């Protein structure tokens, strides 16, 4: 599968005076940034091979997955359907609509049960539609995520750190790195302790439990934040020039900073932090919250 037009591969960038490199996936593409295209690529390939014309998936009103799906579908000449939790209509869904996505709103209950509303079948044929799970969770998504490390020389890194939502990206990283390298996921959901077994489900036996998920950096839960997190984001941007999103990557860099201060990440370890993108979601914040 071709990378999207305008795609720029990312290389690790060393933060000055530190043992930290950052893989700037936030810069690979103006719309499909971060990990989302990697997670979607083999689903799209499977859908096309099966003769499907339409991609359907689930997400929130500010979902990075939904906007990436809409843009990727359009690029491949496919239709897309977004099933959205709640009924908020913001900039992300507006942009997704501009890529031709059909959008349907689901109640919290219907969303939890991953219902497909009957209205969808008034406009689409069931046999044309390929369903991708929320957040691209699945073995195919993990296999795609592993390709974000293609063309990188990973041998000099001791430790890789990344955000963990569904855990699909972390599974992809686990597939690719050596057993001598450490892998840490920063969970952005509150007390989501089942994540370890959900990640293990995506992995062959020899890669299961080759990672650690930390649960103390969620700032109240998914898409929750606090003034302390926004202060951190602004300070981190001033210090490093790296913009972060408040749902995922701010929590990762906050964690890395904290683990360094506590001496849990040692200065002699070479660490690769995955900047998994998601900056478009900051548009949900009140103006003036962030300086970038
Ligand atoms: C979706 C997303 C993640 C989480 O990826 P999972 O594979 O669901 O764990 C991390 N960072 C950003 C910016 C994302 O958009």
Tab-separated table of C-alpha atoms and ligand atoms in Angstrom:
chain	number	residue	atom	x	y	z
A	1	UNK	CA	0.000	0.000	0.000
A	2	UNK	CA	1.217	3.463	-0.954
A	3	UNK	CA	1.823	6.015	1.773
A	4	UNK	CA	-0.584	8.964	1.561
A	5	UNK	CA	0.401	11.813	-0.730
A	6	UNK	CA	2.495	14.351	1.147
A	7	UNK	CA	3.771	11.713	3.569
A	8	UNK	CA	7.171	12.479	5.107
A	9	UNK	CA	8.962	9.658	6.909
A	10	UNK	CA	10.127	10.543	10.422
A	11	UNK	CA	13.532	9.920	11.953
A	12	UNK	CA	14.404	10.082	15.661
A	13	UNK	CA	15.464	13.539	16.828
A	14	UNK	CA	17.699	13.910	19.856
A	15	UNK	CA	16.509	16.370	22.488
A	16	UNK	CA	19.370	18.656	23.335
A	17	UNK	CA	21.483	17.665	26.346
A	18	UNK	CA	19.587	14.497	27.010
A	19	UNK	CA	19.399	10.780	26.447
A	20	UNK	CA	15.997	11.121	24.810
A	21	UNK	CA	15.174	10.809	21.132
A	22	UNK	CA	11.706	11.603	19.840
A	23	UNK	CA	10.124	9.981	16.795
A	24	UNK	CA	8.119	12.901	15.430
A	25	UNK	CA	5.182	11.123	13.831
A	26	UNK	CA	3.220	14.318	14.417
A	27	UNK	CA	5.040	15.698	11.389
A	28	UNK	CA	4.534	12.929	8.825
A	29	UNK	CA	1.369	14.292	7.254
A	30	UNK	CA	-0.853	17.366	7.653
A	31	UNK	CA	-4.021	15.298	8.312
A	32	UNK	CA	-3.159	11.636	8.773
A	33	UNK	CA	-0.492	12.254	11.383
A	34	UNK	CA	0.773	10.093	14.181
A	35	UNK	CA	0.101	6.398	14.464
A	36	UNK	CA	-3.283	6.277	12.763
A	37	UNK	CA	-2.309	5.648	9.157
A	38	UNK	CA	0.102	2.927	10.281
A	39	UNK	CA	-2.664	1.206	12.229
A	40	UNK	CA	-5.123	1.518	9.335
A	41	UNK	CA	-2.927	0.564	6.389
A	42	UNK	CA	-3.378	-3.215	6.410
A	43	UNK	CA	-7.081	-2.981	7.229
A	44	UNK	CA	-7.493	-0.844	4.115
A	45	UNK	CA	-5.444	-3.337	2.145
A	46	UNK	CA	-7.602	-6.229	3.405
A	47	UNK	CA	-10.797	-4.325	2.657
A	48	UNK	CA	-9.695	-3.553	-0.910
A	49	UNK	CA	-8.544	-7.138	-1.494
A	50	UNK	CA	-11.981	-8.339	-0.360
A	51	UNK	CA	-13.659	-5.982	-2.846
A	52	UNK	CA	-15.139	-3.730	-0.155
A	53	UNK	CA	-15.850	-0.118	-1.082
A	54	UNK	CA	-16.624	1.380	2.323
A	55	UNK	CA	-14.767	1.588	5.624
A	56	UNK	CA	-16.778	1.888	8.845
A	57	UNK	CA	-15.453	2.613	12.314
A	58	UNK	CA	-16.217	4.144	15.692
A	59	UNK	CA	-14.858	7.137	17.602
A	60	UNK	CA	-15.502	10.217	19.715
A	61	UNK	CA	-16.268	13.683	18.370
A	62	UNK	CA	-12.557	14.658	18.365
A	63	UNK	CA	-11.224	11.266	17.316
A	64	UNK	CA	-7.853	11.134	15.563
A	65	UNK	CA	-8.846	7.700	14.277
A	66	UNK	CA	-12.041	9.003	12.639
A	67	UNK	CA	-10.374	11.902	10.822
A	68	UNK	CA	-7.510	9.663	9.650
A	69	UNK	CA	-9.994	7.044	8.444
A	70	UNK	CA	-12.003	9.635	6.531
A	71	UNK	CA	-8.907	11.063	4.833
A	72	UNK	CA	-7.339	7.658	4.096
A	73	UNK	CA	-10.596	6.319	2.632
A	74	UNK	CA	-10.897	9.311	0.343
A	75	UNK	CA	-7.290	8.913	-0.786
A	76	UNK	CA	-7.968	5.316	-1.779
A	77	UNK	CA	-11.215	6.134	-3.538
A	78	UNK	CA	-13.278	4.454	-0.822
A	79	UNK	CA	-16.318	5.619	1.098
A	80	UNK	CA	-16.254	5.961	4.863
A	81	UNK	CA	-18.747	5.813	7.698
A	82	UNK	CA	-18.095	7.198	11.184
A	83	UNK	CA	-20.223	6.074	14.128
A	84	UNK	CA	-19.749	8.772	16.736
A	85	UNK	CA	-20.228	8.638	20.515
A	86	UNK	CA	-22.658	11.371	21.643
A	87	UNK	CA	-23.919	14.177	19.441
A	88	UNK	CA	-21.304	16.942	19.604
A	89	UNK	CA	-20.547	18.427	16.170
A	90	UNK	CA	-17.088	20.005	16.147
A	91	UNK	CA	-14.220	20.775	13.796
A	92	UNK	CA	-13.000	17.166	13.556
A	93	UNK	CA	-16.323	15.847	12.303
A	94	UNK	CA	-16.701	18.818	9.996
A	95	UNK	CA	-13.337	17.966	8.428
A	96	UNK	CA	-14.271	14.269	8.240
A	97	UNK	CA	-17.475	15.219	6.407
A	98	UNK	CA	-15.411	17.218	3.949
A	99	UNK	CA	-13.574	13.968	3.157
A	100	UNK	CA	-16.952	12.490	2.336
A	101	UNK	CA	-17.487	10.560	5.554
A	102	UNK	CA	-21.082	9.656	6.420
A	103	UNK	CA	-21.561	10.433	10.086
A	104	UNK	CA	-24.083	8.868	12.460
A	105	UNK	CA	-24.413	9.725	16.140
A	106	UNK	CA	-24.849	6.995	18.731
A	107	UNK	CA	-26.106	7.226	22.297
A	108	UNK	CA	-23.504	6.259	24.930
A	109	UNK	CA	-25.267	2.921	25.337
A	110	UNK	CA	-25.447	2.125	21.655
A	111	UNK	CA	-21.807	3.170	21.354
A	112	UNK	CA	-20.721	0.914	24.186
A	113	UNK	CA	-22.378	-2.003	22.419
A	114	UNK	CA	-20.813	-0.943	19.085
A	115	UNK	CA	-24.224	-0.968	17.411
A	116	UNK	CA	-24.543	-0.213	13.701
A	117	UNK	CA	-27.740	1.869	13.370
A	118	UNK	CA	-30.233	0.576	10.776
A	119	UNK	CA	-30.114	3.995	9.092
A	120	UNK	CA	-26.637	3.048	7.835
A	121	UNK	CA	-28.201	0.288	5.720
A	122	UNK	CA	-30.579	2.737	4.083
A	123	UNK	CA	-27.540	4.314	2.402
A	124	UNK	CA	-25.082	1.421	2.094
A	125	UNK	CA	-25.009	-2.245	1.108
A	126	UNK	CA	-23.918	-4.517	3.865
A	127	UNK	CA	-21.606	-6.547	1.618
A	128	UNK	CA	-19.657	-3.393	0.636
A	129	UNK	CA	-18.806	-2.387	4.190
A	130	UNK	CA	-15.624	-3.324	6.027
A	131	UNK	CA	-15.802	-2.737	9.786
A	132	UNK	CA	-12.729	-1.598	11.711
A	133	UNK	CA	-12.911	-1.758	15.485
A	134	UNK	CA	-12.754	1.362	17.620
A	135	UNK	CA	-9.232	2.787	17.560
A	136	UNK	CA	-8.158	0.180	15.002
A	137	UNK	CA	-7.684	-2.410	17.729
A	138	UNK	CA	-6.667	-5.796	16.328
A	139	UNK	CA	-3.799	-7.920	15.070
A	140	UNK	CA	-3.951	-6.254	11.646
A	141	UNK	CA	-3.698	-2.851	13.316
A	142	UNK	CA	-0.722	-3.964	15.418
A	143	UNK	CA	1.031	-5.328	12.346
A	144	UNK	CA	0.502	-1.963	10.665
A	145	UNK	CA	1.698	-0.049	13.718
A	146	UNK	CA	4.907	-2.071	13.747
A	147	UNK	CA	5.790	-0.516	10.381
A	148	UNK	CA	6.217	2.899	12.010
A	149	UNK	CA	9.656	1.578	12.964
A	150	UNK	CA	10.563	0.548	9.401
A	151	UNK	CA	13.818	2.060	8.173
A	152	UNK	CA	14.930	2.996	11.680
A	153	UNK	CA	18.065	1.666	13.281
A	154	UNK	CA	16.705	0.720	16.673
A	155	UNK	CA	19.836	-1.000	17.906
A	156	UNK	CA	21.139	2.000	19.836
A	157	UNK	CA	17.986	2.316	21.961
A	158	UNK	CA	17.563	0.655	25.332
A	159	UNK	CA	14.018	1.705	25.974
A	160	UNK	CA	10.969	2.774	23.961
A	161	UNK	CA	8.089	4.739	25.490
A	162	UNK	CA	4.688	5.396	23.898
A	163	UNK	CA	1.101	6.327	24.743
A	164	UNK	CA	-1.397	3.517	25.232
A	165	UNK	CA	-5.073	3.815	24.377
A	166	UNK	CA	-6.329	0.547	22.897
A	167	UNK	CA	-2.748	-0.778	23.097
A	168	UNK	CA	-2.603	-1.583	19.386
A	169	UNK	CA	0.421	0.665	18.854
A	170	UNK	CA	2.226	-0.808	21.871
A	171	UNK	CA	1.609	-4.305	20.495
A	172	UNK	CA	3.057	-3.177	17.160
A	173	UNK	CA	6.168	-1.836	18.863
A	174	UNK	CA	6.513	-5.078	20.843
A	175	UNK	CA	6.398	-7.037	17.586
A	176	UNK	CA	9.343	-5.102	16.238
A	177	UNK	CA	11.810	-4.554	19.073
A	178	UNK	CA	14.335	-6.974	20.543
A	179	UNK	CA	13.652	-8.790	23.797
A	180	UNK	CA	16.652	-6.987	25.313
A	181	UNK	CA	14.954	-3.614	24.776
A	182	UNK	CA	12.471	-2.257	27.291
A	183	UNK	CA	9.038	-1.110	26.195
A	184	UNK	CA	6.817	1.077	28.358
A	185	UNK	CA	3.273	2.207	27.614
A	186	UNK	CA	1.704	5.182	29.357
A	187	UNK	CA	-1.982	4.415	29.770
A	188	UNK	CA	-4.212	7.409	29.064
A	189	UNK	CA	-7.283	5.690	30.519
A	190	UNK	CA	-7.986	5.560	34.223
A	191	UNK	CA	-7.409	2.197	35.916
A	192	UNK	CA	-7.634	0.321	32.628
A	193	UNK	CA	-5.860	-2.681	34.066
A	194	UNK	CA	-7.207	-5.119	31.481
A	195	UNK	CA	-5.000	-3.412	28.875
A	196	UNK	CA	-2.108	-5.823	29.455
A	197	UNK	CA	-4.201	-8.852	28.508
A	198	UNK	CA	-5.751	-6.940	25.582
A	199	UNK	CA	-2.253	-6.223	24.250
A	200	UNK	CA	-1.148	-9.812	24.846
A	201	UNK	CA	-4.076	-10.978	22.692
A	202	UNK	CA	-2.454	-9.193	19.747
A	203	UNK	CA	0.949	-10.823	20.260
A	204	UNK	CA	2.569	-14.192	19.610
A	205	UNK	CA	3.485	-16.020	22.785
A	206	UNK	CA	7.168	-15.077	22.770
A	207	UNK	CA	6.269	-11.360	22.727
A	208	UNK	CA	3.606	-11.464	25.412
A	209	UNK	CA	4.420	-9.558	28.619
A	210	UNK	CA	7.543	-8.038	27.050
A	211	UNK	CA	6.201	-4.580	27.954
A	212	UNK	CA	5.090	-2.610	30.986
A	213	UNK	CA	2.071	-0.317	31.174
A	214	UNK	CA	2.144	2.528	33.710
A	215	UNK	CA	-1.185	3.633	35.152
A	216	UNK	CA	-0.279	6.749	37.148
A	217	UNK	CA	-0.179	9.349	34.352
A	218	UNK	CA	-3.777	9.458	33.084
A	219	UNK	CA	-4.650	12.863	34.692
A	220	UNK	CA	-8.159	11.716	35.570
A	221	UNK	CA	-8.824	9.527	32.542
A	222	UNK	CA	-9.341	9.562	28.817
A	223	UNK	CA	-9.351	13.109	27.397
A	224	UNK	CA	-9.234	14.504	30.947
A	225	UNK	CA	-6.654	17.137	31.780
A	226	UNK	CA	-5.752	19.651	34.462
A	227	UNK	CA	-4.082	23.063	34.634
A	228	UNK	CA	-0.891	21.221	35.637
A	229	UNK	CA	-0.965	19.265	32.379
A	230	UNK	CA	-1.533	22.415	30.304
A	231	UNK	CA	1.331	24.157	32.163
A	232	UNK	CA	3.523	21.178	31.400
A	233	UNK	CA	2.561	21.280	27.704
A	234	UNK	CA	3.384	24.976	27.427
A	235	UNK	CA	6.661	24.621	29.327
A	236	UNK	CA	7.648	21.553	27.317
A	237	UNK	CA	6.985	23.446	24.110
A	238	UNK	CA	9.090	26.394	25.274
A	239	UNK	CA	11.911	24.091	26.333
A	240	UNK	CA	11.965	21.666	23.386
A	241	UNK	CA	9.862	23.191	20.606
A	242	UNK	CA	7.728	20.044	20.610
A	243	UNK	CA	3.945	20.538	20.568
A	244	UNK	CA	1.924	17.804	22.274
A	245	UNK	CA	-1.745	16.840	22.376
A	246	UNK	CA	-3.479	16.776	25.738
A	247	UNK	CA	-5.117	13.349	25.273
A	248	UNK	CA	-2.041	11.217	24.602
A	249	UNK	CA	1.385	12.656	23.993
A	250	UNK	CA	1.399	15.306	26.749
A	251	UNK	CA	0.858	12.492	29.247
A	252	UNK	CA	3.736	10.536	27.705
A	253	UNK	CA	6.223	13.393	27.858
A	254	UNK	CA	5.019	14.287	31.345
A	255	UNK	CA	5.669	10.687	32.372
A	256	UNK	CA	9.117	10.607	30.750
A	257	UNK	CA	10.048	13.830	32.499
A	258	UNK	CA	8.796	12.532	35.823
A	259	UNK	CA	10.528	9.146	35.463
A	260	UNK	CA	13.791	10.950	34.664
A	261	UNK	CA	13.426	13.207	37.698
A	262	UNK	CA	12.769	10.200	39.895
A	263	UNK	CA	15.791	8.409	38.471
A	264	UNK	CA	13.607	5.518	37.279
A	265	UNK	CA	14.650	6.308	33.733
A	266	UNK	CA	18.412	6.384	34.097
A	267	UNK	CA	20.517	9.000	32.316
A	268	UNK	CA	22.686	6.361	30.676
A	269	UNK	CA	19.682	4.666	29.079
A	270	UNK	CA	18.981	5.728	25.514
A	271	UNK	CA	15.272	6.299	25.248
A	272	UNK	CA	13.101	6.617	22.147
A	273	UNK	CA	9.789	8.355	22.802
A	274	UNK	CA	7.102	7.973	20.141
A	275	UNK	CA	5.332	11.249	19.391
A	276	UNK	CA	2.178	9.637	18.070
A	277	UNK	CA	0.595	12.870	16.780
A	278	UNK	CA	-2.981	13.794	17.631
A	279	UNK	CA	-2.438	17.559	17.669
A	280	UNK	CA	-5.751	18.238	15.909
A	281	UNK	CA	-7.564	17.249	19.117
A	282	UNK	CA	-6.227	20.371	20.873
A	283	UNK	CA	-8.825	22.312	18.880
A	284	UNK	CA	-11.375	21.129	21.462
A	285	UNK	CA	-9.677	23.283	24.137
A	286	UNK	CA	-10.721	26.870	24.948
A	287	UNK	CA	-8.701	29.477	23.045
A	288	UNK	CA	-5.587	30.550	24.873
A	289	UNK	CA	-5.106	27.312	26.829
A	290	UNK	CA	-1.970	26.537	24.859
A	291	UNK	CA	0.737	28.813	23.506
A	292	UNK	CA	1.167	26.746	20.317
B	1	LIG	C1	-4.824	6.753	18.919
B	1	LIG	C2	-3.647	7.401	19.542
B	1	LIG	C3	-2.828	6.729	20.474
B	1	LIG	C4	-3.167	5.385	21.022
B	1	LIG	O1	-2.918	4.317	20.177
B	1	LIG	P1	-3.451	2.878	20.591
B	1	LIG	O2	-2.972	2.024	19.483
B	1	LIG	O3	-4.961	2.964	20.624
B	1	LIG	O4	-2.919	2.520	21.916
B	1	LIG	C5	-1.711	7.391	20.952
B	1	LIG	N1	-1.418	8.639	20.572
B	1	LIG	C6	-2.189	9.322	19.718
B	1	LIG	C7	-1.837	10.720	19.411
B	1	LIG	C8	-3.320	8.725	19.180
B	1	LIG	O5	-4.080	9.432	18.318
